[in-house]
């Protein structure tokens, strides 16, 4: 009853209370409770508890010789393992579930569930054609035995995979599933998951209007119903959307919150780390490298394009902006072959862009793309990146502008003529994108252009933490315990402007709270300077 009304924490507590009476339970009752605890823990994103309970349930079902229940437990365990970035073990668990379900005693419903899980794993691995095939098999089996819930879960996986093959068709199928999900009595899981798939896959495919609508709706459902697994993942992707839309203060706030909330060793945390790191990379704030090192360690555990491609692209950008093109080439090359093999247009496009940019800037003797990879890029890379690789900066800039991506538009303009480069600098200065703006300024000066627009003032460049004069004033008032509203009144600025300054200060000190920023400034002897700035 608790689970049905969305009280997952209460439901998990009931399971633990009952399991504490282990001596009074038979194997069947105990296995049922372990399966339930695993399911609730999974939705709460307590993956360690979900895996422990799932493994115990598998063992009990095996001892009882119940192939169908054992298969179902293996499938559930596979889902927990894959979210814990243990993909190889998840794949093995899924194969075991299919083997058991295929036995004569297990029945069609068990096999449908196992195939639905396999479809989901293949979708996550971006083996989209295989994911659709396994999903359709599962749907047919489930409908034949009247198992509507399993048919819906298989549809979720198959339709999401379809988005990467035929976006409009996949979206239409998932939108139909949304209507059905609202009538399913599962505590809101299918409804939240469908919003999640529409939101996160659309964001990965740079369809940000669709992504933001479903992420907002899905988070509202998930937070109301204790579905932390889904909510945390969508919140991390929300920050990625904000990053691309140029809402960097909001992106940083959301990413900070997600990094604090998401436990180590989960898919949710990788996305949160990348979102926060990319804001810092583009602003030139400290602390990005540590985030990207952790993200890479997690992505390597998974060793899949969905995780590794996201991290490799961020690391390539970081290297390029600090002028280390050899490192940018290494990072882009880390996942580009996998992106080509999976025919992922956006990850392939971005990795190919960073790789081509690095090759152009490095000394002679660096090999370009091999023929097979070059052909894959030409055939499958997303157009804005492909146009930039080909030197068609104007067409690329227009495409980025149409998608509402101001930083990417400015980056394309920065590869154009003098007029375009000046426009890029102006846009980047508005965003606070200091590293790229400075790269373009240097390129103009090297080309002999006169009257290059200036960037940050000399005091800002010389400040030990890179604070502007106004940020120094805000820091001094933070140290005095002023609220944002009071700082705004004191400095005759809007509260939103002060929020931006506070967020910039947090980023420059690589901390996540006002108190930590003040402590870091005091430790480095910067508060005296800030106090003078305030007068």
Coordinates of C-alpha atoms in Angstrom, one line a residue:
X1 CA 0.0 0.0 0.0
X2 CA 2.8 2.4 0.8
X3 CA 4.5 1.7 -2.5
X4 CA 1.2 2.2 -4.4
X5 CA 0.7 5.7 -3.0
X6 CA 4.3 6.6 -3.7
X7 CA 5.7 6.3 -0.2
X8 CA 8.8 4.3 -1.1
X9 CA 10.8 5.0 2.0
X10 CA 8.0 3.8 4.1
X11 CA 7.6 0.7 2.0
X12 CA 11.3 -0.2 2.3
X13 CA 11.1 0.3 6.0
X14 CA 8.2 -2.1 6.2
X15 CA 10.2 -4.7 4.3
X16 CA 13.2 -4.4 6.6
X17 CA 11.0 -4.7 9.6
X18 CA 9.4 -7.9 8.3
X19 CA 12.8 -9.3 7.3
X20 CA 14.1 -8.7 10.8
X21 CA 11.6 -11.5 11.8
X22 CA 13.6 -14.0 9.7
X23 CA 13.1 -16.9 11.9
X24 CA 9.3 -16.7 11.5
X25 CA 9.4 -16.6 7.7
X26 CA 9.6 -19.4 5.2
X27 CA 11.9 -19.2 2.1
X28 CA 9.0 -18.1 -0.2
X29 CA 7.9 -15.3 2.1
X30 CA 11.5 -14.1 2.7
X31 CA 12.2 -14.2 -1.0
X32 CA 9.1 -12.1 -1.7
X33 CA 10.2 -9.5 0.8
X34 CA 13.7 -9.4 -0.5
X35 CA 12.4 -8.8 -4.1
X36 CA 10.2 -6.0 -2.7
X37 CA 13.0 -4.4 -0.8
X38 CA 15.3 -4.6 -3.8
X39 CA 12.6 -2.9 -5.9
X40 CA 12.0 -0.1 -3.4
X41 CA 15.8 0.4 -2.8
X42 CA 16.3 0.7 -6.5
X43 CA 13.7 3.4 -6.9
X44 CA 15.3 5.2 -3.9
X45 CA 18.7 5.0 -5.7
X46 CA 20.1 3.0 -2.8
X47 CA 21.9 0.7 -5.2
X48 CA 24.0 -1.2 -2.6
X49 CA 20.9 -2.2 -0.7
X50 CA 19.1 -3.1 -3.9
X51 CA 22.0 -5.3 -5.1
X52 CA 22.3 -7.0 -1.7
X53 CA 18.6 -7.8 -1.5
X54 CA 18.5 -8.9 -5.1
X55 CA 21.3 -11.3 -4.7
X56 CA 19.7 -12.8 -1.6
X57 CA 16.4 -13.2 -3.4
X58 CA 18.1 -15.0 -6.4
X59 CA 19.7 -17.4 -4.0
X60 CA 16.4 -18.2 -2.2
X61 CA 14.5 -18.7 -5.5
X62 CA 17.3 -21.0 -6.7
X63 CA 17.1 -23.1 -3.5
X64 CA 13.3 -23.4 -4.0
X65 CA 13.8 -24.4 -7.6
X66 CA 11.5 -21.6 -8.9
X67 CA 12.9 -20.8 -12.3
X68 CA 10.3 -18.1 -13.1
X69 CA 10.9 -16.1 -9.9
X70 CA 14.6 -16.6 -10.1
X71 CA 14.6 -15.2 -13.6
X72 CA 12.6 -12.2 -12.5
X73 CA 15.0 -11.5 -9.6
X74 CA 18.0 -11.8 -12.0
X75 CA 16.3 -9.2 -14.3
X76 CA 15.7 -6.8 -11.5
X77 CA 19.3 -7.3 -10.3
X78 CA 20.6 -6.5 -13.8
X79 CA 18.8 -3.1 -13.6
X80 CA 20.5 -2.2 -10.2
X81 CA 23.9 -3.4 -11.5
X82 CA 23.8 -1.3 -14.6
X83 CA 22.9 1.9 -12.6
X84 CA 25.8 1.1 -10.3
X85 CA 28.1 1.2 -13.5
X86 CA 28.7 -2.6 -13.3
X87 CA 27.6 -3.1 -16.9
X88 CA 29.4 -6.4 -17.5
X89 CA 27.8 -8.0 -14.5
X90 CA 24.4 -6.5 -15.5
X91 CA 24.7 -8.1 -18.9
X92 CA 25.6 -11.5 -17.3
X93 CA 22.6 -11.2 -15.0
X94 CA 20.3 -10.5 -17.9
X95 CA 21.6 -13.5 -19.9
X96 CA 21.0 -15.7 -16.9
X97 CA 17.4 -14.4 -16.6
X98 CA 16.7 -15.2 -20.2
X99 CA 18.2 -18.8 -19.8
X100 CA 16.0 -19.5 -16.8
X101 CA 12.9 -18.0 -18.4
X102 CA 13.4 -20.0 -21.5
X103 CA 13.1 -23.3 -19.6
X104 CA 9.8 -25.0 -20.1
X105 CA 8.6 -24.5 -16.5
X106 CA 9.1 -20.7 -16.5
X107 CA 6.3 -19.7 -18.8
X108 CA 5.9 -16.9 -21.4
X109 CA 5.5 -14.0 -18.9
X110 CA 8.9 -14.7 -17.3
X111 CA 10.6 -14.7 -20.7
X112 CA 8.8 -11.5 -21.7
X113 CA 10.2 -9.8 -18.5
X114 CA 13.7 -11.1 -19.2
X115 CA 13.6 -9.9 -22.8
X116 CA 12.2 -6.5 -21.7
X117 CA 15.2 -6.1 -19.4
X118 CA 17.6 -7.1 -22.1
X119 CA 16.0 -4.6 -24.5
X120 CA 16.6 -1.9 -21.8
X121 CA 20.2 -2.8 -21.4
X122 CA 20.8 -2.8 -25.1
X123 CA 19.2 0.6 -25.3
X124 CA 21.5 1.9 -22.6
X125 CA 24.4 0.5 -24.5
X126 CA 23.1 2.3 -27.6
X127 CA 22.8 -1.0 -29.5
X128 CA 19.5 0.5 -30.7
X129 CA 18.5 -2.0 -33.5
X130 CA 19.0 -4.9 -31.1
X131 CA 17.1 -3.1 -28.4
X132 CA 14.1 -2.6 -30.6
X133 CA 14.2 -6.2 -31.7
X134 CA 14.3 -7.6 -28.2
X135 CA 11.7 -5.1 -27.1
X136 CA 9.2 -6.2 -29.8
X137 CA 9.8 -9.8 -28.9
X138 CA 9.0 -9.0 -25.2
X139 CA 5.9 -7.0 -26.2
X140 CA 4.5 -9.9 -28.3
X141 CA 5.1 -12.4 -25.6
X142 CA 3.6 -10.2 -22.8
X143 CA 0.5 -9.4 -24.7
X144 CA 0.0 -13.1 -25.5
X145 CA -0.2 -13.9 -21.8
X146 CA -2.1 -10.7 -20.8
X147 CA 0.9 -9.1 -19.0
X148 CA 0.3 -5.4 -19.7
X149 CA 2.8 -4.2 -17.2
X150 CA 5.7 -6.0 -18.9
X151 CA 4.5 -5.0 -22.3
X152 CA 4.6 -1.3 -21.2
X153 CA 8.2 -1.7 -19.8
X154 CA 9.3 -3.3 -23.1
X155 CA 7.7 -0.5 -25.0
X156 CA 9.6 2.0 -22.9
X157 CA 12.9 0.5 -23.9
X158 CA 12.1 -0.1 -27.5
X159 CA 10.6 3.3 -28.1
X160 CA 13.6 5.0 -26.4
X161 CA 16.0 3.1 -28.7
X162 CA 13.8 4.1 -31.6
X163 CA 14.5 7.8 -30.8
X164 CA 18.1 7.3 -31.8
X165 CA 17.0 5.7 -35.2
X166 CA 13.9 7.8 -36.0
X167 CA 13.4 10.5 -33.4
X168 CA 9.9 11.5 -34.3
X169 CA 8.7 7.9 -34.3
X170 CA 10.3 7.2 -30.9
X171 CA 8.8 10.4 -29.4
X172 CA 5.3 9.6 -30.7
X173 CA 5.4 6.1 -29.2
X174 CA 6.6 7.4 -25.8
X175 CA 4.0 10.1 -25.8
X176 CA 1.3 7.5 -26.3
X177 CA 2.9 5.5 -23.4
X178 CA 2.6 8.6 -21.2
X179 CA -1.1 8.4 -21.6
X180 CA -1.2 4.8 -20.7
X181 CA 1.3 5.2 -17.8
X182 CA -1.0 7.6 -16.0
X183 CA -3.5 4.8 -15.6
X184 CA -0.9 2.1 -14.3
X185 CA -1.0 1.3 -10.6
X186 CA 2.7 1.2 -10.0
X187 CA 3.3 4.2 -7.7
X188 CA 4.1 6.4 -10.6
X189 CA 7.2 4.5 -11.8
X190 CA 6.3 4.1 -15.5
X191 CA 5.0 7.7 -15.7
X192 CA 8.2 9.1 -14.3
X193 CA 10.4 6.8 -16.3
X194 CA 8.6 7.8 -19.6
X195 CA 9.2 11.4 -18.9
X196 CA 12.8 10.6 -18.0
X197 CA 13.4 8.9 -21.3
X198 CA 11.7 11.6 -23.4
X199 CA 13.7 14.2 -21.4
X200 CA 17.2 12.7 -21.2
X201 CA 17.3 11.2 -24.7
X202 CA 16.1 14.4 -26.2
X203 CA 18.8 16.3 -24.3
X204 CA 21.4 13.9 -25.5
X205 CA 20.1 14.5 -29.1
X206 CA 20.1 18.3 -28.6
X207 CA 16.4 18.6 -28.8
X208 CA 16.3 20.9 -25.8
X209 CA 12.7 22.2 -26.1
X210 CA 11.3 18.7 -25.8
X211 CA 13.9 17.8 -23.2
X212 CA 13.2 20.6 -20.8
X213 CA 9.4 20.1 -20.9
X214 CA 9.6 16.5 -20.0
X215 CA 12.4 16.9 -17.4
X216 CA 10.4 19.5 -15.5
X217 CA 7.3 17.3 -15.6
X218 CA 9.1 14.2 -14.7
X219 CA 11.0 15.7 -11.8
X220 CA 7.7 16.9 -10.3
X221 CA 6.3 13.4 -10.5
X222 CA 9.4 11.7 -9.2
X223 CA 10.0 13.9 -6.2
X224 CA 6.4 13.6 -5.1
X225 CA 6.5 9.8 -5.2
X226 CA 10.0 9.1 -3.6
X227 CA 11.5 8.1 -7.0
X228 CA 15.0 9.3 -6.2
X229 CA 16.6 7.2 -9.0
X230 CA 14.6 9.0 -11.7
X231 CA 14.6 12.4 -10.1
X232 CA 18.3 12.6 -9.6
X233 CA 19.1 11.6 -13.1
X234 CA 16.7 14.1 -14.6
X235 CA 18.0 16.9 -12.3
X236 CA 21.5 16.2 -13.5
X237 CA 20.4 16.4 -17.2
X238 CA 18.5 19.6 -16.4
X239 CA 21.8 21.2 -15.6
X240 CA 23.2 19.9 -18.9
X241 CA 20.3 21.6 -20.7
X242 CA 20.9 24.9 -18.8
X243 CA 24.6 24.7 -19.8
X244 CA 23.7 24.5 -23.5
X245 CA 21.1 27.2 -23.2
X246 CA 23.6 29.6 -21.7
X247 CA 21.9 29.7 -18.3
X248 CA 25.2 29.1 -16.5
X249 CA 24.3 30.4 -13.1
X250 CA 21.3 28.1 -13.0
X251 CA 23.3 25.2 -14.5
X252 CA 25.9 25.6 -11.8
X253 CA 23.3 25.8 -9.0
X254 CA 21.6 22.7 -10.2
X255 CA 24.8 20.8 -10.8
X256 CA 26.2 21.8 -7.4
X257 CA 23.1 20.4 -5.8
X258 CA 23.2 17.2 -7.9
X259 CA 26.8 16.5 -7.1
X260 CA 26.1 16.9 -3.4
X261 CA 23.1 14.7 -3.5
X262 CA 24.2 11.8 -5.8
X263 CA 26.2 9.1 -4.2
X264 CA 29.5 7.9 -5.6
X265 CA 29.4 5.0 -8.1
X266 CA 26.1 5.8 -9.9
X267 CA 25.0 6.9 -13.4
X268 CA 23.4 10.0 -11.8
X269 CA 26.7 11.2 -10.4
X270 CA 28.5 11.0 -13.7
X271 CA 26.1 13.4 -15.4
X272 CA 26.1 15.8 -12.4
X273 CA 29.9 15.9 -12.4
X274 CA 30.1 16.6 -16.1
X275 CA 27.5 19.3 -15.9
X276 CA 29.3 21.2 -13.1
X277 CA 32.7 20.6 -14.7
X278 CA 31.6 22.1 -18.0
X279 CA 30.3 25.2 -16.4
X280 CA 33.6 25.7 -14.7
X281 CA 35.5 24.9 -17.9
X282 CA 33.7 27.5 -19.9
X283 CA 33.9 30.2 -17.3
X284 CA 37.5 29.5 -16.6
X285 CA 36.7 28.7 -12.9
X286 CA 38.9 26.4 -10.9
X287 CA 38.0 22.9 -9.8
X288 CA 36.9 21.3 -13.1
X289 CA 39.8 18.8 -13.4
X290 CA 39.0 17.1 -10.1
X291 CA 35.4 16.6 -11.2
X292 CA 36.4 15.3 -14.6
X293 CA 38.9 12.8 -13.0
X294 CA 36.2 11.4 -10.9
X295 CA 33.8 11.3 -13.8
X296 CA 36.3 9.4 -15.9
X297 CA 37.0 6.8 -13.2
X298 CA 33.3 6.1 -13.0
X299 CA 32.8 6.1 -16.8
X300 CA 35.6 3.6 -17.2
X301 CA 33.8 1.2 -14.9
X302 CA 30.8 1.3 -17.2
X303 CA 33.0 1.3 -20.4
X304 CA 29.9 2.3 -22.5
X305 CA 29.4 5.1 -24.9
X306 CA 26.6 6.7 -23.0
X307 CA 29.0 7.3 -20.0
X308 CA 32.4 7.5 -21.6
X309 CA 31.4 9.7 -24.6
X310 CA 29.9 12.4 -22.3
X311 CA 33.1 12.5 -20.2
X312 CA 35.6 12.3 -23.0
X313 CA 33.9 15.2 -24.8
X314 CA 34.1 17.4 -21.6
X315 CA 37.7 16.4 -21.1
X316 CA 38.6 17.2 -24.7
X317 CA 37.0 20.7 -24.4
X318 CA 38.9 21.3 -21.1
X319 CA 42.2 20.4 -22.7
X320 CA 41.6 22.5 -25.8
X321 CA 40.6 25.6 -23.8
X322 CA 43.8 25.4 -21.8
X323 CA 45.8 25.1 -25.0
X324 CA 46.8 21.5 -24.6
X325 CA 45.8 20.1 -28.0
X326 CA 47.8 16.9 -27.6
X327 CA 45.6 16.1 -24.5
X328 CA 42.5 17.2 -26.4
X329 CA 43.4 14.7 -29.2
X330 CA 43.9 11.9 -26.6
X331 CA 40.6 12.6 -24.9
X332 CA 38.6 12.8 -28.1
X333 CA 40.2 9.6 -29.4
X334 CA 39.2 7.8 -26.1
X335 CA 35.6 7.3 -27.3
X336 CA 35.4 8.3 -30.9
X337 CA 35.6 4.8 -32.4
X338 CA 32.9 3.7 -30.0
X339 CA 30.7 6.7 -31.1
X340 CA 31.3 5.8 -34.7
X341 CA 30.4 2.1 -34.1
X342 CA 27.2 3.1 -32.4
X343 CA 26.4 5.8 -35.0
X344 CA 25.6 8.3 -32.3
X345 CA 25.4 11.6 -34.2
X346 CA 26.0 14.1 -31.4
X347 CA 28.7 12.3 -29.5
X348 CA 30.4 11.3 -32.7
X349 CA 30.1 14.9 -34.0
X350 CA 31.6 16.5 -30.8
X351 CA 34.4 14.1 -30.4
X352 CA 35.3 14.4 -34.1
X353 CA 35.2 18.2 -33.8
X354 CA 37.7 18.3 -30.9
X355 CA 39.8 15.7 -32.7
X356 CA 39.9 17.7 -36.0
X357 CA 40.6 20.9 -34.1
X358 CA 43.5 19.4 -32.3
X359 CA 45.0 17.8 -35.4
X360 CA 44.9 21.2 -37.2
X361 CA 46.6 23.0 -34.3
X362 CA 49.3 20.4 -33.6
X363 CA 52.7 20.2 -35.3
X364 CA 53.2 18.5 -38.7
X365 CA 53.4 14.7 -38.5
X366 CA 50.1 14.1 -36.6
X367 CA 47.9 11.8 -38.6
X368 CA 44.3 12.8 -39.2
X369 CA 41.3 10.5 -39.1
X370 CA 41.7 7.1 -40.8
X371 CA 39.6 6.5 -43.9
X372 CA 36.9 4.4 -42.1
X373 CA 36.5 6.9 -39.3
X374 CA 36.4 9.8 -41.7
X375 CA 33.7 8.1 -43.7
X376 CA 31.7 7.5 -40.5
X377 CA 32.0 11.1 -39.5
X378 CA 30.9 12.3 -42.9
X379 CA 27.9 10.0 -42.8
X380 CA 26.7 10.1 -39.2
X381 CA 28.1 13.2 -37.3
X382 CA 25.5 15.8 -36.4
X383 CA 25.5 18.7 -38.9
X384 CA 26.6 21.6 -36.8
X385 CA 29.8 19.8 -35.9
X386 CA 30.3 18.4 -39.3
X387 CA 30.0 21.9 -40.8
X388 CA 32.6 23.2 -38.3
X389 CA 35.0 20.4 -39.2
X390 CA 34.6 21.3 -42.9
X391 CA 35.2 25.0 -42.2
X392 CA 31.6 26.2 -42.8
X393 CA 31.5 28.3 -39.7
X394 CA 28.6 30.5 -40.8
X395 CA 26.3 27.6 -41.5
X396 CA 27.3 25.9 -38.2
X397 CA 26.7 29.2 -36.2
X398 CA 23.2 29.5 -37.7
X399 CA 22.4 25.9 -36.8
X400 CA 23.5 26.4 -33.2
X401 CA 21.5 29.6 -33.0
X402 CA 18.4 27.7 -34.2
X403 CA 18.9 25.2 -31.4
X404 CA 19.2 27.9 -28.8
X405 CA 22.9 27.2 -27.9
X406 CA 24.6 30.6 -27.6
X407 CA 28.0 29.3 -26.5
X408 CA 28.3 26.8 -29.4
X409 CA 27.1 29.6 -31.8
X410 CA 29.9 31.9 -30.5
X411 CA 32.4 29.1 -30.8
X412 CA 31.5 28.6 -34.5
X413 CA 31.6 32.4 -35.1
X414 CA 35.1 32.4 -33.5
X415 CA 36.3 30.3 -36.4
X416 CA 35.1 32.8 -38.9
X417 CA 36.3 36.2 -40.3
X418 CA 37.1 39.3 -38.3
X419 CA 33.5 40.5 -38.1
X420 CA 32.4 37.1 -36.9
X421 CA 35.2 36.8 -34.3
X422 CA 34.3 40.2 -32.9
X423 CA 30.6 39.1 -32.6
X424 CA 31.9 35.9 -30.9
X425 CA 33.9 37.9 -28.3
X426 CA 30.9 40.1 -27.5
X427 CA 28.6 37.0 -27.0
X428 CA 31.2 35.2 -24.9
X429 CA 31.8 38.2 -22.7
X430 CA 28.1 38.3 -22.0
X431 CA 28.1 34.7 -21.0
X432 CA 31.3 35.0 -18.9
X433 CA 33.1 32.6 -21.1
X434 CA 36.6 34.0 -20.5
X435 CA 38.9 31.2 -21.8
X436 CA 37.4 30.9 -25.3
X437 CA 37.0 34.7 -25.5
X438 CA 40.7 35.1 -24.7
X439 CA 41.7 32.5 -27.3
X440 CA 39.8 34.4 -30.0
X441 CA 41.4 37.7 -28.8
X442 CA 44.8 36.2 -29.1
X443 CA 44.1 34.9 -32.6
X444 CA 43.0 38.4 -33.7
X445 CA 46.1 40.0 -32.3
X446 CA 48.3 37.4 -34.0
X447 CA 46.5 38.2 -37.3
X448 CA 47.5 41.9 -36.8
X449 CA 44.0 43.1 -36.1
X450 CA 43.9 46.5 -34.3
X451 CA 41.6 47.6 -31.5
X452 CA 40.8 44.1 -30.3
X453 CA 38.0 44.3 -27.7
X454 CA 39.3 44.1 -24.2
X455 CA 38.3 41.4 -21.8
X456 CA 38.4 41.4 -18.0
X457 CA 40.1 44.3 -16.4
X458 CA 43.7 44.0 -15.2
X459 CA 42.7 44.0 -11.5
X460 CA 40.4 41.0 -12.2
X461 CA 43.2 39.1 -14.0
X462 CA 45.6 39.9 -11.2
X463 CA 43.3 38.9 -8.3
X464 CA 44.5 35.7 -6.6
X465 CA 41.1 34.1 -7.1
X466 CA 40.2 35.9 -10.3
X467 CA 37.4 38.0 -8.6
X468 CA 36.1 41.1 -10.2
X469 CA 35.9 44.3 -8.1
X470 CA 32.2 43.8 -7.7
X471 CA 32.7 40.1 -6.7
X472 CA 35.2 41.3 -4.1
X473 CA 32.6 43.6 -2.7
X474 CA 30.0 40.9 -2.5
X475 CA 32.5 38.5 -0.8
X476 CA 33.2 41.1 1.9
X477 CA 29.4 41.4 2.6
X478 CA 29.0 37.6 2.6
X479 CA 31.7 37.5 5.3
X480 CA 29.6 39.9 7.3
X481 CA 26.7 37.5 7.1
X482 CA 24.6 39.6 4.7
X483 CA 21.8 37.8 2.8
X484 CA 21.6 38.2 -1.0
X485 CA 18.7 40.6 -0.6
X486 CA 20.6 42.8 1.8
X487 CA 23.7 42.7 -0.4
X488 CA 21.5 43.8 -3.4
X489 CA 20.1 46.7 -1.4
X490 CA 23.6 47.7 -0.1
X491 CA 25.2 47.7 -3.6
X492 CA 22.1 49.0 -5.4
X493 CA 21.9 45.9 -7.6
X494 CA 19.1 43.5 -8.4
X495 CA 18.9 40.3 -6.3
X496 CA 19.3 38.2 -9.5
X497 CA 22.6 40.0 -10.2
X498 CA 23.8 39.3 -6.7
X499 CA 22.9 35.6 -7.1
X500 CA 25.1 35.6 -10.2
X501 CA 28.0 37.2 -8.4
X502 CA 27.6 34.7 -5.5
X503 CA 27.6 31.8 -7.9
X504 CA 30.7 33.1 -9.7
X505 CA 32.5 33.4 -6.3
X506 CA 31.6 29.8 -5.4
X507 CA 32.9 28.6 -8.7
X508 CA 36.1 30.6 -8.5
X509 CA 36.9 29.2 -5.1
X510 CA 35.7 25.7 -6.2
X511 CA 33.3 25.4 -3.2
X512 CA 29.6 24.7 -2.9
X513 CA 28.5 27.1 -0.1
X514 CA 28.8 30.7 0.9
X515 CA 30.4 29.8 4.2
X516 CA 33.0 27.7 2.4
X517 CA 33.8 30.6 0.1
X518 CA 34.3 32.9 3.0
X519 CA 36.5 30.4 4.8
X520 CA 38.6 29.9 1.7
X521 CA 39.0 33.6 1.2
X522 CA 40.0 34.1 4.8
X523 CA 42.5 31.3 4.6
X524 CA 44.1 32.9 1.5
X525 CA 44.1 36.4 3.0
X526 CA 41.7 37.8 0.5
X527 CA 39.0 39.2 2.8
X528 CA 41.2 42.2 3.7
X529 CA 41.3 43.2 0.1
X530 CA 37.6 42.6 -0.3
X531 CA 36.9 44.7 2.7
X532 CA 38.8 47.6 1.2
X533 CA 36.9 47.2 -2.0
X534 CA 33.7 47.7 0.0
X535 CA 35.0 50.7 1.8

